[in-house]
Amino acid sequence: MPPLLRFIILRFLSIPVTVLIITMILYAFVMITPPETRAQLYFSGKMPATIDSEERIQRYTEKIISTHHLRDPYPVQFLYWLGQLLDGQWGYSPILKENILPALIRRTPVTIELTLYSLLVFFPLGLITGMIAGWRKHERYDQRFRAAAFIASSIPMFILALVLLDIFYVAVYWFPPERLSIANSQLIISDEWRQITGLVTIDGLLNGQPDVSLDGLRHLVLPVVTLSLMQWATLGRIARVSVIDEAQKDYILAARAHGVNERGLLWGHTFRNILTPALNSTALSVAWLVTGVYVVEIIFNFNGISDVVVRGLLGTPDASSVLGFAIYNVILVCLVMFALDIIQVIVDPRLREGLIAK
Amino acid sequence: MKENSRRQITRRTSLLAFLITGIFIAVAIAAPILTPPDPESADPAYKLVRGNYGNQPVPPGDVFPLGAIPAGFRQYLDIYHSLIWGTRSALQFGILVVFFSASLGIFIGAASSYLGGWLNATVMRVTDAFLAFPIIAGVVFFEEIYISIVSPGVINLYQFEEPTLSPIQELLARIDPLLVTLIFFSWMAYARLMNSQVLRIRETAFVEAARALGASPWRLIFRHLVPNSVSPAIVLAARDVGAIVLFQATMAFIGLSSSSPWGVSLAAGRKWIIGPGGNMLRYWWVFFPITIAIILFGIGWNLMGDNLHDWLNPHKDT
């Protein structure tokens, strides 16, 4: 088997392991709550309509507790619950009034769109500025870069978002909040709209309505700027430190002795070599990126995945949506980390040929 | 010449780091003197003043040094008070979280890499699994557990009796859920750092010598391995204090926590931050002082981390 394929298969197999570990831990915490609360995880959509008196509710809860073994020891309960999850029954959310898994899947494209555009902005920007700063270590550019990164990572995202909204929405009305304007958000849920990718900016073009794409882009500007600023600082610092480490290596010295100019040294020689540590660090901080994405979603009123839990917390909390949200996110993060690892192996020939282990 | 100017800059930034963090610590300690807590208020971090000052935020003046935000009928939240007591709460929260998560991570990382073999592989696998968990999911999850323990009547719509709590539940009910979440989901970076550091020095001569002299595993870990590999973790911890406080304020602002007076006060003034006609300077006191405090707090601890880095690794130049 070629090393690349072997790596991909092995790496993919680690995803279920991660999800299993996390679900085990989460369910261990769920065990702290009384069985009546746990019974909520198995409530179905039909429940509120048929049950009115307290006695019947108790009977219903009792029935769930006995059929789903909710008084049994942890491993038994956990396995029954896991079976339910694998079966695709992630529970019913009384607030969303639907099953939680389809609700999560339906909201995913919104989150993906926001993340994707932010990635397109901050990844090249962070990499390039960080690399230049590391190459010109302690010069004026580097000092400015570090100061800017310090400030960018210390600014509260929510205040930045409000200040941007204040200037670019209220004052000049260039970039409004939310995902689309009212007319277009009506349009994309109507029958005329063919949903292909779920990303409005791309679907708009595919539907032959570029104005919808444009509207989507306009609404994306402020959230993307807010999200990118912080991620730029993080990635930029990683790139900077990686370049400083790399610049001390012998091959740079050799290339310099051969007469390669500074620009060639940085972009021709160092660049390829810092991609691996940069991608590696990015993969490790994907979970933080996801958290940042949700914060921006909440502030700008994008109804992405975070919508599921935010609504839950405002009204009566429901256990299924919170637990479903957690597990769904772990799977998402695992997939992104997997993708980044694969890119890393493809980019780095040493890893690709299996010469060094990752 | 170049080296010399670099030294000067380092000295200047280190002075700045000590200055900023020093001021925050001083303010936190002196909070009761700077602005005495309201005896009627349940939480000393907030001071609500009764009176009639209109429906708009009250500008800075004699009664309120930094203005106030209307909070309820003829009640006003003193911003200066929130700022000062928020410093105290932020410092406590940041240091507490970092202390516990760093200790946990350092212990797990050092112990597992010392023991090595399949045990280390398993522990590191679990660490990686934790890394895939977005902390915001942890926040809502623990919040949910917390609510269901403290007030089952809310979560379980159909039951309203007074709950009887087990010792674990009792303990959890008394602690801030955000604190628990952050400790539980931010030790991984420390564990990974320690792990790689300890693996590097595990086979060195001085460890071998200590083992030959009959040192117990505990002694080896805590007297030899940890002290010789802990410095990157200390640097990370200093930087984390700022990041954690920023995160705490963010969670308070979006309504997922109520433990940060800074975040809560900003959230209370939310609708005045966007001023009339896009003029955010109209009610600047609603957000400006606290925002500056948060930014300075983050910068201060970040600089402190850089400082510690230079100080602990004098030979490494970054």
XYZ file of C-alpha atoms in Angstrom:
676
model
C 0.000 0.000 0.000
C 1.418 3.440 -0.839
C 2.335 5.397 2.302
C -0.094 8.202 1.533
C -3.106 5.891 1.312
C -1.988 4.070 4.425
C -1.735 7.332 6.285
C -5.161 8.480 5.138
C -6.822 5.248 6.226
C -5.110 5.153 9.612
C -5.793 8.805 10.213
C -9.439 8.384 9.295
C -9.834 5.511 11.717
C -8.783 7.768 14.569
C -11.915 9.895 14.128
C -14.350 7.337 15.612
C -11.931 6.805 18.492
C -11.938 10.513 19.316
C -15.714 10.712 19.081
C -16.052 7.656 21.308
C -13.760 9.108 23.982
C -15.612 12.421 24.014
C -19.062 10.811 24.152
C -17.918 8.607 27.019
C -16.805 11.648 28.978
C -19.926 13.632 28.162
C -22.201 10.811 29.197
C -20.258 10.397 32.426
C -21.227 13.970 33.241
C -24.806 13.374 32.209
C -24.846 10.593 34.813
C -24.614 13.242 37.544
C -28.158 14.382 36.760
C -31.162 12.432 38.030
C -32.663 9.721 35.757
C -35.779 11.839 35.223
C -33.608 14.456 33.531
C -31.817 11.853 31.471
C -35.187 10.594 30.303
C -35.462 13.853 28.357
C -32.850 12.588 25.947
C -35.392 10.049 24.757
C -38.490 12.223 24.640
C -40.087 12.245 21.233
C -41.995 14.852 19.311
C -45.347 13.321 20.089
C -44.910 13.731 23.819
C -46.219 17.228 24.577
C -49.453 16.762 22.657
C -50.551 13.535 24.296
C -49.444 14.236 27.822
C -51.258 16.725 29.960
C -51.659 15.600 33.546
C -48.818 15.248 35.950
C -49.567 11.637 36.637
C -49.395 10.688 32.978
C -46.141 12.580 32.578
C -44.644 10.625 35.413
C -45.848 7.393 33.911
C -44.384 8.395 30.563
C -41.047 9.288 32.157
C -41.034 6.038 34.127
C -41.668 4.121 30.937
C -38.744 5.776 29.201
C -36.517 5.146 32.198
C -37.307 1.451 32.167
C -37.221 0.904 28.391
C -33.906 2.731 27.997
C -32.275 1.233 31.106
C -31.750 4.612 32.727
C -31.287 3.184 36.212
C -28.628 0.710 35.149
C -24.908 1.211 35.727
C -22.984 3.639 33.530
C -21.527 1.251 30.911
C -24.924 -0.312 30.158
C -26.657 3.035 29.876
C -23.865 4.461 27.804
C -23.963 1.615 25.294
C -27.741 1.875 24.906
C -27.417 5.598 24.360
C -24.543 5.148 21.922
C -26.630 2.649 19.970
C -29.344 5.245 19.719
C -26.841 7.816 18.442
C -25.452 5.462 15.811
C -28.989 4.792 14.730
C -29.300 8.497 13.902
C -31.742 9.227 16.725
C -30.118 12.159 18.454
C -33.168 13.172 20.408
C -35.982 15.649 20.054
C -35.669 19.297 20.932
C -38.863 20.744 22.420
C -37.681 24.263 21.592
C -36.885 23.719 17.940
C -39.863 21.368 17.737
C -37.947 18.895 15.621
C -35.321 16.203 15.872
C -31.944 17.599 16.637
C -29.826 15.903 13.967
C -31.680 17.246 10.907
C -31.822 20.643 12.606
C -28.048 20.629 12.967
C -27.430 19.426 9.421
C -29.725 22.055 7.949
C -27.840 24.868 9.672
C -24.382 23.591 8.767
C -23.933 25.342 5.369
C -24.337 28.756 7.026
C -21.488 28.020 9.385
C -19.364 26.487 6.642
C -19.825 29.526 4.425
C -18.718 31.911 7.168
C -15.735 29.752 8.080
C -14.663 29.245 4.489
C -14.561 32.924 3.597
C -12.761 33.761 6.831
C -10.224 31.068 6.075
C -9.642 32.568 2.635
C -8.924 35.910 4.257
C -6.885 35.091 7.325
C -4.872 32.094 6.178
C -2.836 33.778 3.427
C -2.737 37.059 5.330
C -1.522 35.499 8.564
C 1.012 33.314 6.822
C 2.527 36.090 4.721
C 2.665 38.817 7.377
C 3.937 36.386 9.998
C 6.633 35.060 7.694
C 7.897 38.512 6.803
C 7.917 39.465 10.487
C 9.893 36.365 11.407
C 12.353 36.943 8.581
C 12.950 40.528 9.674
C 13.169 39.598 13.301
C 13.432 42.590 15.666
C 13.349 45.101 12.849
C 10.731 47.777 12.756
C 8.300 45.691 10.688
C 8.504 42.875 13.202
C 7.879 45.171 16.137
C 4.831 46.627 14.442
C 3.584 43.169 13.575
C 3.930 41.959 17.143
C 2.234 45.015 18.560
C -0.618 44.645 16.077
C -0.977 40.943 16.862
C -1.039 41.649 20.592
C -3.775 44.191 20.198
C -5.754 42.095 17.717
C -5.792 39.103 20.022
C -6.759 41.208 23.036
C -9.639 43.138 21.468
C -12.971 41.688 22.587
C -14.567 40.290 19.431
C -18.030 41.475 20.455
C -16.988 45.090 20.883
C -15.147 45.054 17.586
C -18.252 43.636 15.944
C -20.444 46.367 17.404
C -18.016 49.110 16.447
C -17.856 47.781 12.891
C -21.640 47.572 12.745
C -21.847 51.083 14.063
C -19.618 52.477 11.353
C -20.453 50.328 8.352
C -24.103 49.623 8.993
C -25.732 52.360 11.012
C -23.630 55.252 9.741
C -23.023 54.469 6.070
C -25.253 51.396 5.502
C -22.747 49.398 3.499
C -22.688 46.076 5.314
C -25.824 45.080 7.236
C -25.936 42.298 9.863
C -27.668 38.893 9.520
C -27.150 36.502 6.670
C -29.269 38.004 3.913
C -31.662 40.876 3.433
C -35.304 40.077 4.180
C -36.409 39.682 0.560
C -33.601 37.296 -0.242
C -33.981 35.237 2.908
C -37.626 34.748 1.890
C -36.454 33.752 -1.566
C -34.037 31.051 -0.506
C -36.664 29.188 1.482
C -39.216 29.394 -1.345
C -39.735 26.703 -3.978
C -38.123 28.676 -6.791
C -34.762 28.353 -5.116
C -32.789 25.235 -5.890
C -30.480 24.500 -3.019
C -27.338 22.901 -4.386
C -24.425 23.581 -2.070
C -26.290 25.416 0.670
C -23.837 28.310 0.447
C -25.857 31.317 -0.718
C -22.950 32.981 -2.441
C -22.430 29.950 -4.690
C -26.057 28.891 -5.011
C -26.920 32.414 -6.157
C -24.656 32.029 -9.157
C -25.869 28.500 -9.865
C -29.460 29.694 -9.748
C -28.613 32.466 -12.181
C -29.262 35.165 -9.604
C -25.942 36.861 -8.942
C -27.660 39.611 -6.973
C -28.405 37.103 -4.219
C -24.750 36.097 -4.161
C -23.773 39.721 -3.939
C -26.212 40.275 -1.101
C -24.759 37.262 0.703
C -21.242 38.587 0.247
C -22.236 42.011 1.528
C -23.616 40.436 4.671
C -20.501 38.350 5.085
C -18.004 41.214 5.101
C -18.272 42.294 8.734
C -18.425 38.812 10.310
C -15.478 37.708 8.190
C -13.435 40.759 9.174
C -14.238 40.254 12.862
C -13.388 36.580 12.814
C -10.300 36.974 10.652
C -8.673 39.615 12.797
C -8.299 37.323 15.770
C -7.370 34.245 13.764
C -4.874 36.295 11.783
C -3.061 37.198 14.989
C -2.872 33.575 16.111
C -1.696 32.202 12.781
C 0.657 35.102 12.172
C 2.474 34.439 15.422
C 2.788 30.753 14.621
C 4.214 31.571 11.180
C 6.622 34.060 12.704
C 8.045 31.631 15.248
C 8.251 28.859 12.625
C 10.252 31.102 10.287
C 12.624 32.095 13.090
C 13.227 28.437 13.887
C 13.693 27.547 10.243
C 16.001 30.453 9.426
C 18.667 29.052 11.734
C 18.887 25.773 9.861
C 21.819 24.706 7.728
C 20.007 24.527 4.421
C 19.275 28.239 4.623
C 22.923 28.910 5.287
C 23.852 26.695 2.346
C 21.379 28.429 0.055
C 22.629 31.814 1.158
C 26.209 30.723 0.490
C 25.092 29.717 -2.995
C 24.022 33.294 -3.523
C 20.259 32.959 -3.299
C 18.849 36.387 -2.527
C 16.756 37.100 0.583
C 13.448 36.962 -1.241
C 14.335 33.616 -2.794
C 15.440 32.292 0.581
C 12.168 33.242 2.233
C 9.643 32.314 -0.451
C 11.598 29.667 -2.313
C 13.202 27.778 0.549
C 11.597 28.593 3.887
C 7.986 28.769 2.754
C 7.541 25.079 1.930
C 9.183 24.100 5.178
C 7.047 26.194 7.467
C 3.806 24.990 5.897
C 4.019 21.804 7.934
C 4.335 23.417 11.387
C 1.813 26.100 10.418
C -0.772 23.551 9.287
C -0.052 21.434 12.324
C -0.678 24.307 14.734
C -3.786 25.282 12.811
C -5.101 21.733 13.076
C -4.587 21.822 16.823
C -6.519 25.063 17.182
C -9.484 24.161 14.977
C -11.668 23.794 18.069
C -10.864 27.385 19.019
C -11.635 28.540 15.506
C -15.031 26.850 15.750
C -15.722 28.590 19.059
C -14.822 31.921 17.480
C -17.105 31.215 14.529
C -20.042 30.630 16.876
C -19.386 33.799 18.821
C -19.419 35.776 15.577
C -22.557 33.962 14.446
C -24.338 34.869 17.648
C -23.295 38.512 17.526
C -24.176 38.999 13.862
C -27.358 36.992 14.129
C -26.326 34.367 11.585
C -28.561 31.382 12.129
C -25.784 28.829 11.894
C -25.210 25.745 14.011
C -24.934 27.800 17.191
C -28.568 28.825 16.721
C -29.573 25.426 18.128
C -28.145 26.032 21.573
C -28.616 29.772 21.785
C -32.337 29.373 21.416
C -32.250 26.596 23.976
C -30.573 28.778 26.549
C -32.925 31.666 26.086
C -36.013 29.623 26.795
C -36.306 26.329 28.560
C -33.054 24.458 28.139
C -33.208 21.110 26.436
C -30.687 18.404 27.010
C -30.868 16.747 23.597
C -29.900 19.832 21.654
C -26.991 20.636 23.947
C -25.649 17.108 23.814
C -26.298 16.845 20.090
C -24.541 20.157 19.524
C -21.489 18.957 21.439
C -21.183 15.661 19.596
C -21.886 17.186 16.204
C -19.137 19.705 16.789
C -16.633 17.095 17.810
C -17.325 15.279 14.544
C -16.979 18.508 12.552
C -13.712 19.442 14.240
C -12.376 15.930 13.675
C -13.192 16.138 9.974
C -11.487 19.521 9.606
C -8.417 18.285 11.488
C -8.382 15.239 9.253
C -8.524 17.396 6.139
C -5.700 19.615 7.388
C -3.546 16.590 8.183
C -4.116 15.219 4.697
C -3.163 18.561 3.135
C -0.074 18.585 5.269
C 0.970 15.154 4.061
C 0.316 16.060 0.449
C 2.281 19.293 0.744
C 5.262 17.778 2.516
C 7.045 15.170 0.374
C 8.896 13.724 3.365
C 5.600 12.816 4.980
C 4.068 11.795 1.663
C 6.739 9.232 0.934
C 6.578 7.943 4.491
C 10.192 8.924 5.141
C 9.327 10.496 8.470
C 6.380 9.695 10.672
C 3.904 12.375 11.566
C 24.512 48.132 17.889
C 21.549 46.115 16.708
C 21.836 43.787 19.686
C 21.993 46.758 21.992
C 18.797 48.354 20.705
C 17.073 44.996 21.006
C 18.021 44.778 24.652
C 16.585 48.193 25.236
C 13.312 47.224 23.644
C 13.160 44.067 25.721
C 13.768 46.083 28.840
C 11.084 48.554 27.879
C 8.469 45.877 27.151
C 9.267 44.024 30.346
C 8.801 47.212 32.292
C 5.499 47.740 30.525
C 4.383 44.185 31.333
C 5.116 44.609 35.019
C 3.516 48.026 35.039
C 0.247 46.874 33.455
C -0.172 43.666 35.425
C 0.986 45.470 38.573
C -1.688 48.138 38.195
C -4.371 45.505 37.650
C -3.276 43.559 40.718
C -3.151 46.741 42.821
C -6.633 47.762 41.680
C -7.952 44.281 42.406
C -6.568 44.339 45.931
C -7.673 47.901 46.621
C -11.170 47.431 45.159
C -13.048 47.796 48.497
C -11.179 51.041 49.179
C -11.608 52.483 45.695
C -15.318 51.824 45.688
C -16.965 50.158 48.700
C -19.440 47.416 47.814
C -23.131 48.007 48.124
C -24.262 46.282 51.360
C -27.672 45.527 49.851
C -26.333 43.935 46.705
C -26.030 40.154 46.657
C -22.959 40.292 44.436
C -20.364 42.890 45.535
C -19.259 43.306 41.902
C -22.335 45.320 40.977
C -23.649 48.518 42.474
C -27.198 49.519 41.630
C -28.146 53.054 42.531
C -31.764 54.105 42.853
C -32.806 57.470 41.599
C -34.263 59.177 38.601
C -31.755 60.089 35.970
C -33.836 59.390 32.876
C -33.897 56.459 30.470
C -30.542 57.117 28.869
C -27.085 56.240 30.201
C -26.026 58.774 32.808
C -22.849 60.669 31.796
C -19.844 60.714 34.135
C -20.397 63.162 36.959
C -20.479 63.530 40.705
C -22.677 60.533 41.482
C -21.131 58.186 38.933
C -17.416 58.757 38.208
C -17.699 56.863 34.914
C -21.388 57.153 34.273
C -24.120 54.580 34.702
C -26.414 52.386 32.637
C -30.165 52.180 33.304
C -30.927 48.704 34.635
C -34.552 48.245 35.490
C -37.046 50.782 36.799
C -35.199 53.805 38.222
C -32.110 51.765 38.863
C -28.680 52.523 37.500
C -25.646 50.302 37.210
C -22.482 52.119 38.263
C -19.842 51.537 35.551
C -16.888 52.647 37.650
C -17.829 50.101 40.286
C -18.136 47.312 37.703
C -14.790 48.288 36.228
C -12.965 48.136 39.554
C -14.649 45.020 40.903
C -14.492 43.447 37.471
C -10.710 43.688 37.694
C -10.785 41.731 40.898
C -13.105 39.102 39.501
C -11.167 38.829 36.225
C -7.853 38.397 37.985
C -9.264 35.776 40.331
C -10.943 33.904 37.538
C -7.965 33.986 35.182
C -5.433 32.914 37.761
C -7.693 30.234 39.212
C -8.424 28.673 35.830
C -4.834 28.817 34.696
C -3.528 27.468 37.988
C -5.795 24.438 37.945
C -5.655 23.666 34.238
C -1.881 24.127 34.119
C -1.345 21.933 37.185
C -3.608 19.286 35.750
C -1.927 19.419 32.354
C 1.590 19.457 33.763
C 0.840 16.517 35.999
C -0.831 14.461 33.278
C 1.824 15.280 30.700
C 4.780 14.619 32.987
C 3.438 11.478 34.633
C 2.319 9.819 31.423
C 5.535 10.518 29.543
C 7.561 9.300 32.504
C 5.660 6.030 32.558
C 5.855 5.833 28.762
C 4.800 2.926 26.602
C 1.177 2.133 25.835
C 0.001 4.135 28.831
C 1.527 7.307 27.443
C 0.077 6.530 24.021
C -3.386 6.117 25.540
C -3.173 9.288 27.599
C -1.992 11.292 24.608
C -4.823 9.849 22.502
C -7.303 11.072 25.116
C -5.567 14.458 25.153
C -5.966 14.697 21.395
C -9.626 13.781 21.719
C -10.078 16.671 24.156
C -8.417 18.982 21.632
C -11.217 18.235 19.191
C -13.808 19.540 21.603
C -14.842 23.172 21.015
C -14.969 24.923 24.337
C -18.245 26.693 23.552
C -19.952 23.292 23.364
C -18.474 22.551 26.777
C -19.824 25.824 28.129
C -23.404 25.129 27.081
C -23.110 21.507 28.148
C -21.927 22.297 31.664
C -24.410 25.118 31.939
C -27.126 22.603 31.160
C -25.870 20.092 33.718
C -25.561 22.894 36.235
C -29.121 24.061 35.673
C -30.491 20.542 35.864
C -28.779 20.015 39.207
C -29.462 23.352 40.839
C -33.020 23.736 39.664
C -34.469 20.541 38.214
C -37.804 22.337 38.189
C -36.635 24.454 35.274
C -35.215 21.730 33.130
C -37.794 19.155 34.054
C -40.894 21.148 33.341
C -43.103 18.717 35.157
C -41.317 18.414 38.497
C -41.179 21.146 41.059
C -40.003 19.530 44.253
C -36.939 20.678 46.155
C -33.974 18.602 44.951
C -31.881 16.470 47.274
C -28.289 16.716 46.150
C -25.496 14.188 46.315
C -22.063 15.475 47.433
C -20.820 15.741 43.824
C -23.927 17.605 42.811
C -23.638 19.887 45.820
C -20.069 20.737 44.891
C -20.898 21.349 41.242
C -23.854 23.510 42.138
C -21.627 25.847 44.102
C -18.981 26.375 41.419
C -19.277 28.616 38.393
C -19.941 26.317 35.401
C -17.683 28.392 33.155
C -14.801 27.878 35.566
C -15.310 24.117 35.523
C -15.544 24.080 31.732
C -12.397 26.083 31.224
C -10.362 23.995 33.647
C -11.687 20.820 32.139
C -11.034 21.796 28.538
C -7.824 23.804 28.598
C -5.270 21.530 30.208
C -4.385 19.784 26.923
C -1.860 22.327 25.693
C 0.083 21.986 28.958
C -0.029 18.208 28.834
C 1.281 18.100 25.271
C 4.011 20.588 26.041
C 5.150 18.738 29.153
C 4.963 15.443 27.376
C 7.340 16.454 24.625
C 9.677 18.170 27.076
C 9.841 15.261 29.506
C 10.317 12.707 26.731
C 13.368 14.700 25.692
C 15.068 14.717 29.088
C 13.815 11.387 30.396
C 16.895 9.479 29.260
C 19.490 12.092 30.204
C 22.294 11.362 32.628
C 20.991 13.323 35.592
C 17.674 11.497 35.563
C 19.524 8.212 35.254
C 21.694 9.223 38.222
C 18.697 10.116 40.356
C 17.075 6.802 39.495
C 20.292 4.955 40.356
C 20.343 6.690 43.711
C 16.970 5.161 44.401
C 14.635 8.092 43.873
C 10.983 7.084 43.819
C 8.938 7.754 40.680
C 7.111 10.589 42.467
C 10.349 12.193 43.476
C 11.730 11.760 39.993
C 8.704 13.406 38.436
C 8.301 16.287 40.841
C 11.891 17.005 41.824
C 13.711 16.296 38.585
C 11.540 16.026 35.505
C 8.984 18.769 36.132
C 11.342 21.527 37.331
C 13.620 20.916 34.362
C 10.922 21.062 31.742
C 8.253 23.352 33.119
C 9.403 26.697 31.715
C 7.458 26.614 28.392
C 4.338 25.735 30.371
C 4.854 28.759 32.621
C 5.121 31.019 29.587
C 1.953 29.547 28.171
C 0.180 29.987 31.514
C 0.983 33.697 31.670
C -0.389 34.222 28.169
C -3.441 32.148 28.984
C -4.534 34.391 31.860
C -5.318 37.173 29.412
C -6.949 34.890 26.866
C -9.169 33.253 29.471
C -10.412 36.537 30.866
C -11.193 37.715 27.342
C -13.104 34.500 26.725
C -14.974 34.883 30.002
C -16.083 38.386 29.056
C -17.132 37.167 25.601
C -19.242 34.377 27.061
C -20.859 36.832 29.481
C -21.612 39.212 26.635
C -23.366 36.617 24.485
C -25.301 35.434 27.507
C -23.694 32.058 28.107
C -22.280 32.982 31.491
C -22.743 35.573 34.181
C -19.413 35.379 35.926
C -17.667 38.374 34.373
C -18.732 41.806 35.689
C -16.929 43.344 32.704
C -18.848 41.262 30.206
C -22.149 41.619 32.032
C -21.813 45.411 32.225
C -20.977 45.627 28.526
C -23.966 43.446 27.728
C -26.166 45.710 29.875
C -25.074 48.700 27.826
C -25.233 46.832 24.528
C -27.968 48.853 22.893
C -26.199 52.137 23.612
C -22.879 51.082 22.145
C -24.345 51.663 18.713
C -25.230 55.257 19.306
C -27.979 57.212 17.557
C -27.171 57.734 13.878
C -24.025 55.626 14.141
C -22.340 57.986 16.546
C -20.748 55.633 19.037
C -19.083 58.512 20.848
C -22.470 59.710 22.081
C -22.446 57.215 24.980
C -18.753 56.389 24.961
C -18.598 55.744 28.716
C -20.892 52.737 28.345
C -18.214 50.641 26.689
C -14.966 52.540 26.339
C -13.431 52.250 29.846
C -14.220 48.564 30.258
C -13.086 47.692 26.739
C -9.781 49.441 27.307
C -9.414 47.549 30.581
C -9.996 44.210 28.812
C -7.536 45.023 26.022
C -4.857 46.204 28.462
C -5.390 43.124 30.598
C -4.792 40.890 27.575
C -1.756 42.847 26.395
C -0.277 42.944 29.888
C -0.387 39.196 30.399
C 0.806 38.518 26.860
C 3.814 40.763 27.406
C 4.351 39.020 30.721
C 4.490 35.716 28.844
C 7.072 37.104 26.423
C 9.044 38.394 29.335
C 9.048 35.085 31.118
C 10.057 33.445 27.861
C 13.125 35.668 27.511
C 13.906 35.277 31.148
C 13.558 31.491 31.334
C 15.271 30.759 28.008
C 18.083 33.279 27.790
C 19.721 31.463 24.884
C 16.726 31.037 22.675
C 16.113 34.030 20.515
C 12.545 34.591 19.398
